[in-house]
CSV table of C-alpha atoms in Angstrom, one decimal:
chain,number,residue,atom,x,y,z
A,290,MET,CA,-0.2,-0.2,-0.1
A,291,ILE,CA,1.3,3.6,-1.1
A,292,SER,CA,0.5,5.4,1.6
A,293,GLN,CA,-1.6,8.8,1.3
A,294,ALA,CA,1.5,11.5,1.6
A,295,VAL,CA,2.6,9.7,-0.7
A,296,GLN,CA,-0.1,10.1,-3.3
A,297,ASP,CA,-0.1,13.7,-2.1
A,298,TYR,CA,3.2,14.2,-2.9
A,299,LEU,CA,3.7,13.0,-6.2
A,300,LYS,CA,0.0,14.9,-7.3
A,301,SER,CA,2.1,17.9,-6.5
A,302,ILE,CA,4.9,16.5,-7.8
A,303,TYR,CA,3.2,15.5,-11.4
A,304,LYS,CA,0.8,18.8,-11.0
A,305,LEU,CA,3.7,21.2,-11.0
A,306,GLN,CA,6.0,19.2,-13.7
A,307,HIS,CA,3.3,19.6,-15.5
A,308,LEU,CA,3.9,23.4,-15.4
A,309,ASN,CA,7.4,23.4,-16.6
A,310,PRO,CA,7.7,20.2,-18.5
A,311,ASP,CA,11.7,20.9,-18.9
A,312,ASP,CA,12.2,21.8,-15.9
A,313,SER,CA,13.0,20.2,-12.6
A,314,VAL,CA,10.5,21.0,-10.1
A,315,SER,CA,12.2,22.2,-6.5
A,316,THR,CA,11.7,21.8,-2.9
A,317,THR,CA,10.1,25.8,-2.2
A,318,ASP,CA,7.6,25.3,-5.3
A,319,ILE,CA,6.2,21.6,-3.2
A,320,ALA,CA,6.0,22.7,0.0
A,321,LYS,CA,4.4,25.5,-1.0
A,322,ASP,CA,2.0,23.6,-3.0
A,323,LEU,CA,1.3,21.7,-0.3
A,324,ASP,CA,1.4,24.0,2.6
A,325,VAL,CA,3.9,21.7,4.5
A,326,SER,CA,7.6,22.9,6.0
A,327,GLY,CA,10.9,22.8,3.4
A,328,ALA,CA,12.0,19.8,6.4
A,329,SER,CA,9.4,18.0,5.7
A,330,VAL,CA,9.8,18.5,1.8
A,331,THR,CA,13.5,17.1,2.3
A,332,GLY,CA,12.8,14.3,3.6
A,333,MET,CA,9.6,13.3,1.8
A,334,ILE,CA,11.4,13.6,-1.5
A,335,LYS,CA,13.9,11.2,0.1
A,336,ARG,CA,12.2,8.8,0.3
A,337,LEU,CA,10.5,9.0,-3.0
A,338,ASP,CA,13.8,8.7,-4.4
A,339,THR,CA,14.5,5.5,-2.2
A,340,MET,CA,11.7,4.0,-3.4
A,341,GLY,CA,12.0,4.8,-6.7
A,342,MET,CA,9.6,7.7,-7.0
A,343,VAL,CA,11.8,10.1,-7.7
A,344,ASP,CA,15.6,11.5,-9.3
A,345,TYR,CA,16.3,13.6,-7.1
A,346,SER,CA,19.2,16.0,-6.3
A,347,SER,CA,19.2,18.4,-3.9
A,348,TYR,CA,20.6,21.0,-6.7
A,349,LYS,CA,18.6,20.3,-9.4
A,350,GLY,CA,15.6,19.8,-7.6
A,351,VAL,CA,12.7,16.5,-8.8
A,352,LYS,CA,11.4,14.8,-11.3
A,353,LEU,CA,8.9,11.6,-11.4
A,354,THR,CA,10.0,8.7,-13.1
A,355,GLU,CA,8.3,6.0,-14.7
A,356,LYS,CA,7.0,4.4,-12.0
A,357,GLY,CA,6.3,7.7,-9.7
A,358,GLU,CA,4.3,9.2,-13.2
A,359,LYS,CA,2.2,6.3,-13.4
A,360,VAL,CA,1.1,6.2,-9.3
A,361,ALA,CA,0.3,9.9,-10.1
A,362,LEU,CA,-1.7,9.6,-12.9
A,363,GLU,CA,-3.5,7.1,-10.7
A,364,ILE,CA,-4.7,9.0,-7.9
A,365,ILE,CA,-5.3,12.0,-10.7
A,366,ARG,CA,-7.6,9.4,-12.2
A,367,PHE,CA,-10.0,8.9,-9.3
A,368,HIS,CA,-10.1,12.1,-7.9
A,369,ARG,CA,-10.8,13.8,-11.7
A,370,LEU,CA,-13.8,11.0,-11.3
A,371,ILE,CA,-14.6,11.9,-8.2
A,372,GLU,CA,-15.0,15.5,-8.6
A,373,THR,CA,-16.5,14.8,-11.9
A,374,TYR,CA,-19.0,12.6,-10.2
A,375,LEU,CA,-19.7,15.0,-6.8
A,376,LYS,CA,-20.7,18.5,-9.5
A,377,GLU,CA,-23.4,16.0,-12.4
A,378,MET,CA,-24.6,13.2,-10.0
A,379,LEU,CA,-24.8,15.2,-6.6
A,380,GLY,CA,-24.7,18.8,-8.4
A,381,PHE,CA,-22.0,19.8,-6.2
A,382,PRO,CA,-20.8,23.6,-7.1
A,383,LEU,CA,-17.6,24.3,-8.7
A,384,ASP,CA,-15.8,25.6,-6.0
A,385,LYS,CA,-16.4,22.7,-3.6
A,386,ILE,CA,-15.8,19.7,-5.3
A,387,HIS,CA,-12.0,19.8,-5.2
A,388,ASP,CA,-11.7,19.7,-1.7
A,389,GLU,CA,-14.2,16.8,-1.1
A,390,ALA,CA,-12.6,14.8,-3.8
A,391,CYS,CA,-9.0,15.4,-2.2
A,392,ARG,CA,-11.2,13.3,1.2
A,393,LEU,CA,-12.6,10.6,-0.8
A,394,GLU,CA,-9.5,9.7,-3.2
A,395,HIS,CA,-7.6,8.6,-1.3
A,396,HIS,CA,-10.8,5.5,0.1
A,397,ILE,CA,-11.7,3.8,-2.2
A,398,SER,CA,-11.1,0.9,-4.6
A,399,GLU,CA,-10.3,0.4,-8.2
A,400,GLU,CA,-13.4,-1.2,-8.2
A,401,PHE,CA,-15.3,1.7,-6.8
A,402,ILE,CA,-13.9,4.0,-9.2
A,403,ASP,CA,-13.8,2.4,-12.3
A,404,ARG,CA,-18.1,2.1,-11.3
A,405,ILE,CA,-18.2,5.9,-11.5
A,406,ASN,CA,-16.0,5.6,-15.0
A,407,GLN,CA,-19.2,4.0,-16.3
A,408,LEU,CA,-21.7,5.5,-15.0
A,409,LEU,CA,-20.2,8.9,-16.5
A,410,GLY,CA,-20.5,7.5,-19.7
A,411,GLU,CA,-16.2,7.5,-19.8
A,412,PRO,CA,-15.2,11.3,-19.8
A,413,ARG,CA,-12.4,12.4,-20.5
A,414,PHE,CA,-12.3,16.0,-19.0
A,415,ASP,CA,-13.3,16.6,-15.4
A,416,PRO,CA,-16.3,19.7,-14.2
A,417,HIS,CA,-13.0,22.4,-14.5
A,418,GLY,CA,-11.9,21.0,-18.1
A,419,HIS,CA,-8.3,19.4,-16.8
A,420,PRO,CA,-7.9,15.6,-19.1
A,421,ILE,CA,-9.1,12.3,-16.9
A,422,PRO,CA,-6.2,9.9,-17.4
A,423,SER,CA,-7.0,6.5,-19.0
A,424,LYS,CA,-7.0,3.7,-17.0
A,425,ASP,CA,-3.4,2.8,-18.9
A,426,GLY,CA,-2.6,6.6,-18.1
A,427,VAL,CA,-3.4,7.5,-20.8
A,428,ILE,CA,-4.2,11.4,-21.3
A,429,THR,CA,-5.7,13.3,-23.4
A,430,GLU,CA,-4.0,17.0,-24.3
A,431,TYR,CA,-5.1,20.0,-26.7
A,432,GLU,CA,-3.0,23.3,-27.7
A,433,GLU,CA,-4.8,26.5,-25.0
A,434,LYS,CA,-4.1,29.7,-24.3
A,435,PRO,CA,-4.6,32.0,-21.5
A,436,LEU,CA,-8.0,34.0,-22.4
A,437,SER,CA,-6.1,37.3,-22.1
A,438,GLU,CA,-4.1,36.3,-24.4
A,439,ILE,CA,-6.4,36.5,-27.0
A,440,GLU,CA,-7.4,39.1,-29.9
A,441,PRO,CA,-10.2,40.4,-30.4
A,442,GLY,CA,-11.8,38.4,-33.5
A,443,GLY,CA,-12.3,35.3,-33.2
A,444,GLU,CA,-14.9,32.8,-31.2
A,445,TYR,CA,-13.2,30.5,-29.4
A,446,TYR,CA,-14.8,27.3,-27.0
A,447,ILE,CA,-13.5,27.2,-23.2
A,448,SER,CA,-11.1,24.6,-22.4
A,449,ARG,CA,-10.3,24.3,-18.5
A,450,LEU,CA,-10.5,26.9,-15.3
A,451,SER,CA,-7.9,27.7,-13.5
A,452,ASP,CA,-8.7,25.5,-10.0
A,453,THR,CA,-6.6,27.6,-7.1
A,454,ASP,CA,-9.2,29.6,-6.1
A,455,LYS,CA,-12.4,29.0,-4.9
A,456,LYS,CA,-14.1,32.3,-5.0
A,457,LEU,CA,-12.8,32.8,-8.5
A,458,LEU,CA,-14.2,29.3,-9.3
A,459,ALA,CA,-17.3,30.4,-7.8
A,460,TYR,CA,-17.5,33.8,-9.9
A,461,LEU,CA,-16.9,32.1,-13.1
A,462,GLU,CA,-19.7,29.7,-12.4
A,463,LEU,CA,-22.4,32.0,-11.4
A,464,MET,CA,-21.3,33.4,-15.5
A,465,ASN,CA,-21.4,30.2,-16.5
A,466,LEU,CA,-18.1,30.7,-18.0
A,467,THR,CA,-17.5,26.9,-17.8
A,468,PRO,CA,-16.1,24.2,-19.6
A,469,ASN,CA,-17.0,23.9,-23.3
A,470,ILE,CA,-18.9,27.3,-23.1
A,471,ARG,CA,-18.1,29.6,-26.8
A,472,ILE,CA,-16.8,33.2,-26.4
A,473,LYS,CA,-15.8,36.1,-28.5
A,474,VAL,CA,-13.8,38.8,-28.1
A,475,VAL,CA,-14.9,41.7,-28.6
A,476,ASP,CA,-12.3,44.1,-27.3
A,477,LYS,CA,-9.5,45.1,-25.2
A,478,ALA,CA,-8.2,47.5,-23.1
A,479,PRO,CA,-4.8,47.7,-23.6
A,480,PHE,CA,-2.2,47.9,-20.6
A,481,LYS,CA,-3.3,44.7,-19.1
A,482,GLY,CA,-6.9,46.4,-18.8
A,483,PRO,CA,-10.4,44.4,-19.1
A,484,ILE,CA,-11.8,42.4,-21.9
A,485,THR,CA,-14.8,42.3,-23.3
A,486,ILE,CA,-16.7,39.2,-24.1
A,487,SER,CA,-19.4,37.9,-25.9
A,488,TYR,CA,-21.4,34.9,-24.9
A,489,ASN,CA,-25.1,33.3,-24.6
A,490,GLY,CA,-25.9,36.4,-26.5
A,491,SER,CA,-24.8,38.6,-24.8
A,492,GLU,CA,-21.9,40.5,-23.9
A,493,LYS,CA,-19.6,41.3,-20.5
A,494,ILE,CA,-17.1,42.9,-19.4
A,495,ILE,CA,-13.9,41.0,-17.3
A,496,GLY,CA,-11.2,41.7,-15.8
A,497,ASN,CA,-7.1,40.5,-17.4
A,498,GLU,CA,-6.9,38.6,-14.5
A,499,VAL,CA,-10.1,37.0,-14.4
A,500,ALA,CA,-9.8,36.5,-17.7
A,501,SER,CA,-5.7,35.0,-17.6
A,502,ASN,CA,-8.0,31.6,-15.5
A,503,ILE,CA,-10.0,31.3,-18.7
A,504,PHE,CA,-7.8,28.9,-20.7
A,505,VAL,CA,-9.4,28.1,-24.5
A,506,LYS,CA,-8.7,25.4,-27.0
A,507,ILE,CA,-7.2,27.6,-30.0
């Protein structure tokens, strides 16, 4: 059995590594992501290195091994399928599903998650728009950009929302700015000013910071 702490670390490293695929992950970033001390991170990373889950150098940082990535993708699969179940079947709001899934993901069996997957129709993306790894670790990805970087003109579909700010998630859901919604950038004020968008038959003005947390398929 792999402990809950080990699973949390592997999931965190995978997420941080995915943000910068060419770089190793620093222990400082892991400590910040998991809200733990640097000493705790160093101790766990050395343990993971011994387990063959990561490659670690005190000067270069951490990278998942193939073994570590396999475990990380499995727990991410559990997490995102639970999020989808909470949203689609139980009606949880977007800003509540992450924490609830974190509590549940370590305590259910593979058979249980397989049944959830079948019940949901084998979804490829969770409610935030993050890809759900398949049982054999395959993950669907596509090219996307923050809405804040899109120039006025063409129409795009929202692909993903950043899920780091619960209040922002609640706001975006209230505004119906969620994955698969078709939007058009009508106007952009200079110097990171507000952005005018059109969707669902109406125009709205949103701030640049809000737009930077909305990703669209390109």
